PDB file of C-alpha atoms in Angstrom:
ATOM      1  CA  MET A  25     -28.102 -79.571  35.039  1.00 55.00           C
ATOM      2  CA  ASN A  26     -25.067 -78.033  33.856  1.00 60.00           C
ATOM      3  CA  LYS A  27     -24.643 -74.429  34.906  1.00 63.00           C
ATOM      4  CA  ARG A  28     -22.517 -72.509  32.604  1.00 63.00           C
ATOM      5  CA  ARG A  29     -20.482 -69.840  34.030  1.00 60.00           C
ATOM      6  CA  ARG A  30     -20.434 -66.572  32.224  1.00 57.00           C
ATOM      7  CA  SER A  31     -16.943 -65.486  31.631  1.00 57.00           C
ATOM      8  CA  ASN A  32     -16.154 -61.825  32.011  1.00 56.00           C
ATOM      9  CA  ARG A  33     -14.470 -60.919  28.758  1.00 57.00           C
ATOM     10  CA  SER A  34     -14.587 -57.196  29.064  1.00 56.00           C
ATOM     11  CA  GLY A  35     -10.904 -56.801  28.328  1.00 54.00           C
ATOM     12  CA  GLY A  36      -9.739 -56.709  31.870  1.00 64.00           C
ATOM     13  CA  GLY A  37      -6.414 -57.777  33.061  1.00 77.00           C
ATOM     14  CA  CYS A  38      -3.169 -57.103  31.305  1.00 84.00           C
ATOM     15  CA  PHE A  39      -4.690 -56.233  27.929  1.00 87.00           C
ATOM     16  CA  GLY A  40      -7.060 -53.658  29.417  1.00 86.00           C
ATOM     17  CA  ALA A  41      -4.247 -51.924  31.291  1.00 88.00           C
ATOM     18  CA  LEU A  42      -2.120 -51.824  28.126  1.00 91.00           C
ATOM     19  CA  ALA A  43      -5.022 -50.336  26.123  1.00 90.00           C
ATOM     20  CA  ASN A  44      -5.543 -47.659  28.758  1.00 92.00           C
ATOM     21  CA  ILE A  45      -1.854 -46.732  28.787  1.00 94.00           C
ATOM     22  CA  LEU A  46      -1.713 -46.535  24.969  1.00 95.00           C
ATOM     23  CA  THR A  47      -4.832 -44.337  24.935  1.00 95.00           C
ATOM     24  CA  LEU A  48      -3.261 -42.026  27.483  1.00 96.00           C
ATOM     25  CA  VAL A  49      -0.026 -41.840  25.476  1.00 97.00           C
ATOM     26  CA  PHE A  50      -1.898 -40.951  22.268  1.00 97.00           C
ATOM     27  CA  LEU A  51      -3.991 -38.297  24.010  1.00 97.00           C
ATOM     28  CA  MET A  52      -0.888 -36.715  25.516  1.00 97.00           C
ATOM     29  CA  GLY A  53       0.788 -36.804  22.094  1.00 97.00           C
ATOM     30  CA  ILE A  54      -2.171 -35.095  20.439  1.00 97.00           C
ATOM     31  CA  CYS A  55      -2.164 -32.412  23.141  1.00 97.00           C
ATOM     32  CA  GLY A  56       1.585 -31.932  22.593  1.00 97.00           C
ATOM     33  CA  VAL A  57       1.101 -31.540  18.838  1.00 96.00           C
ATOM     34  CA  PHE A  58      -1.646 -28.954  19.372  1.00 96.00           C
ATOM     35  CA  ALA A  59       0.544 -27.083  21.869  1.00 95.00           C
ATOM     36  CA  GLY A  60       3.412 -27.080  19.359  1.00 91.00           C
ATOM     37  CA  PHE A  61       1.218 -25.733  16.555  1.00 91.00           C
ATOM     38  CA  PHE A  62      -0.190 -23.074  18.866  1.00 93.00           C
ATOM     39  CA  ALA A  63       3.317 -22.013  19.963  1.00 90.00           C
ATOM     40  CA  LEU A  64       4.469 -21.765  16.334  1.00 87.00           C
ATOM     41  CA  TYR A  65       1.335 -19.803  15.465  1.00 87.00           C
ATOM     42  CA  LEU A  66       2.055 -17.256  18.177  1.00 89.00           C
ATOM     43  CA  ASN A  67       5.815 -17.032  17.515  1.00 87.00           C
ATOM     44  CA  PRO A  68       7.014 -18.387  14.131  1.00 83.00           C
ATOM     45  CA  GLN A  69      10.643 -17.762  15.090  1.00 82.00           C
ATOM     46  CA  LEU A  70      10.481 -20.819  17.396  1.00 84.00           C
ATOM     47  CA  ASN A  71      10.672 -23.073  14.333  1.00 82.00           C
ATOM     48  CA  PRO A  72      13.871 -25.160  14.645  1.00 82.00           C
ATOM     49  CA  ILE A  73      14.194 -25.451  10.850  1.00 80.00           C
ATOM     50  CA  ALA A  74      15.737 -22.171   9.731  1.00 78.00           C
ATOM     51  CA  GLU A  75      14.546 -22.506   6.118  1.00 80.00           C
ATOM     52  CA  LEU A  76      10.924 -22.638   7.233  1.00 77.00           C
ATOM     53  CA  ARG A  77      11.096 -19.527   9.381  1.00 80.00           C
ATOM     54  CA  PRO A  78       9.376 -16.503   7.859  1.00 78.00           C
ATOM     55  CA  ILE A  79      11.575 -13.688   6.662  1.00 80.00           C
ATOM     56  CA  ILE A  80      11.095 -10.656   8.836  1.00 78.00           C
ATOM     57  CA  VAL A  81      11.999  -7.425   7.140  1.00 79.00           C
ATOM     58  CA  PRO A  82      13.050  -4.895   9.738  1.00 78.00           C
ATOM     59  CA  THR A  83      11.060  -1.732   9.491  1.00 80.00           C
ATOM     60  CA  VAL A  84      13.121   1.383   9.838  1.00 78.00           C
ATOM     61  CA  ALA A  85      11.416   4.273  11.502  1.00 77.00           C
ATOM     62  CA  PRO A  86      11.804   7.451   9.487  1.00 76.00           C
ATOM     63  CA  THR A  87      14.375   9.685  11.041  1.00 79.00           C
ATOM     64  CA  ILE A  88      13.807  13.374  11.171  1.00 80.00           C
ATOM     65  CA  THR A  89      16.642  15.071   9.360  1.00 81.00           C
ATOM     66  CA  PRO A  90      17.160  18.752   9.972  1.00 79.00           C
ATOM     67  CA  THR A  91      16.651  20.877   6.904  1.00 80.00           C
ATOM     68  CA  ILE A  92      18.626  23.995   6.178  1.00 79.00           C
ATOM     69  CA  THR A  93      16.391  27.014   5.810  1.00 78.00           C
ATOM     70  CA  PRO A  94      18.058  29.722   3.712  1.00 78.00           C
ATOM     71  CA  GLN A  95      18.332  33.095   5.348  1.00 79.00           C
ATOM     72  CA  GLN A  96      15.969  35.578   3.879  1.00 80.00           C
ATOM     73  CA  LEU A  97      17.446  38.909   2.982  1.00 76.00           C
ATOM     74  CA  PRO A  98      15.688  42.031   4.197  1.00 79.00           C
ATOM     75  CA  PRO A  99      13.562  43.788   1.588  1.00 79.00           C
ATOM     76  CA  THR A 100      15.308  46.626  -0.251  1.00 81.00           C
ATOM     77  CA  PHE A 101      13.872  49.810  -1.696  1.00 77.00           C
ATOM     78  CA  THR A 102      13.637  49.799  -5.476  1.00 78.00           C
ATOM     79  CA  PRO A 103      13.237  53.283  -6.985  1.00 75.00           C
ATOM     80  CA  ALA A 104      10.639  53.723  -9.671  1.00 72.00           C
ATOM     81  CA  PRO A 105      11.954  54.093 -13.248  1.00 71.00           C
ATOM     82  CA  THR A 106      12.603  57.725 -14.187  1.00 74.00           C
ATOM     83  CA  ASN A 107      11.481  57.606 -17.796  1.00 72.00           C
ATOM     84  CA  THR A 108       7.844  56.891 -17.217  1.00 64.00           C
ATOM     85  CA  PRO A 109       5.625  58.505 -19.822  1.00 68.00           C
ATOM     86  CA  VAL A 110       3.354  61.214 -18.526  1.00 72.00           C
ATOM     87  CA  ALA A 111      -0.185  61.217 -19.758  1.00 76.00           C
ATOM     88  CA  THR A 112      -0.821  64.104 -22.189  1.00 77.00           C
ATOM     89  CA  PRO A 113      -4.151  65.848 -22.006  1.00 76.00           C
ATOM     90  CA  THR A 114      -6.354  65.393 -25.006  1.00 77.00           C
ATOM     91  CA  LEU A 115      -7.844  68.408 -26.725  1.00 75.00           C
ATOM     92  CA  LEU A 116     -11.447  69.119 -26.224  1.00 72.00           C
ATOM     93  CA  PRO A 117     -13.584  68.876 -29.333  1.00 73.00           C
ATOM     94  CA  SER A 118     -14.272  72.215 -30.990  1.00 74.00           C
ATOM     95  CA  SER A 119     -16.835  73.232 -33.455  1.00 76.00           C
ATOM     96  CA  THR A 120     -15.781  72.672 -37.007  1.00 73.00           C
ATOM     97  CA  PRO A 121     -16.438  75.623 -39.321  1.00 74.00           C
ATOM     98  CA  ILE A 122     -18.761  74.885 -42.164  1.00 75.00           C
ATOM     99  CA  PRO A 123     -17.014  75.335 -45.523  1.00 75.00           C
ATOM    100  CA  THR A 124     -18.236  78.299 -47.459  1.00 78.00           C
ATOM    101  CA  GLU A 125     -17.987  78.956 -51.131  1.00 79.00           C
ATOM    102  CA  THR A 126     -15.400  81.360 -52.197  1.00 77.00           C
ATOM    103  CA  PRO A 127     -15.819  83.271 -55.473  1.00 76.00           C
ATOM    104  CA  PHE A 128     -13.267  82.656 -58.140  1.00 72.00           C
ATOM    105  CA  SER A 129     -11.865  85.702 -59.672  1.00 60.00           C
TER     106      SER A 129
END
């Protein structure tokens, strides 16, 4: 009887080590890309390409400018006009005489 030996072809040896190293390199690269995106998300000014940086408009805080308040003059006395009309009393109604006939001569 011929016993066949099973060969262990699980990818061991040099090829297995190379596959493990390449997998590790790709995983580290993916983590580096995610870290770079996260850093740019938190601070867009880290972008090395100046044209792709967002434009930041500086906000100017409003400054308080002193205002000039005009001096108010003291109130002055204004005399009343002298030619004010005085109310005249109205006459009380009186009895009106009844007309009588006068003889013609």
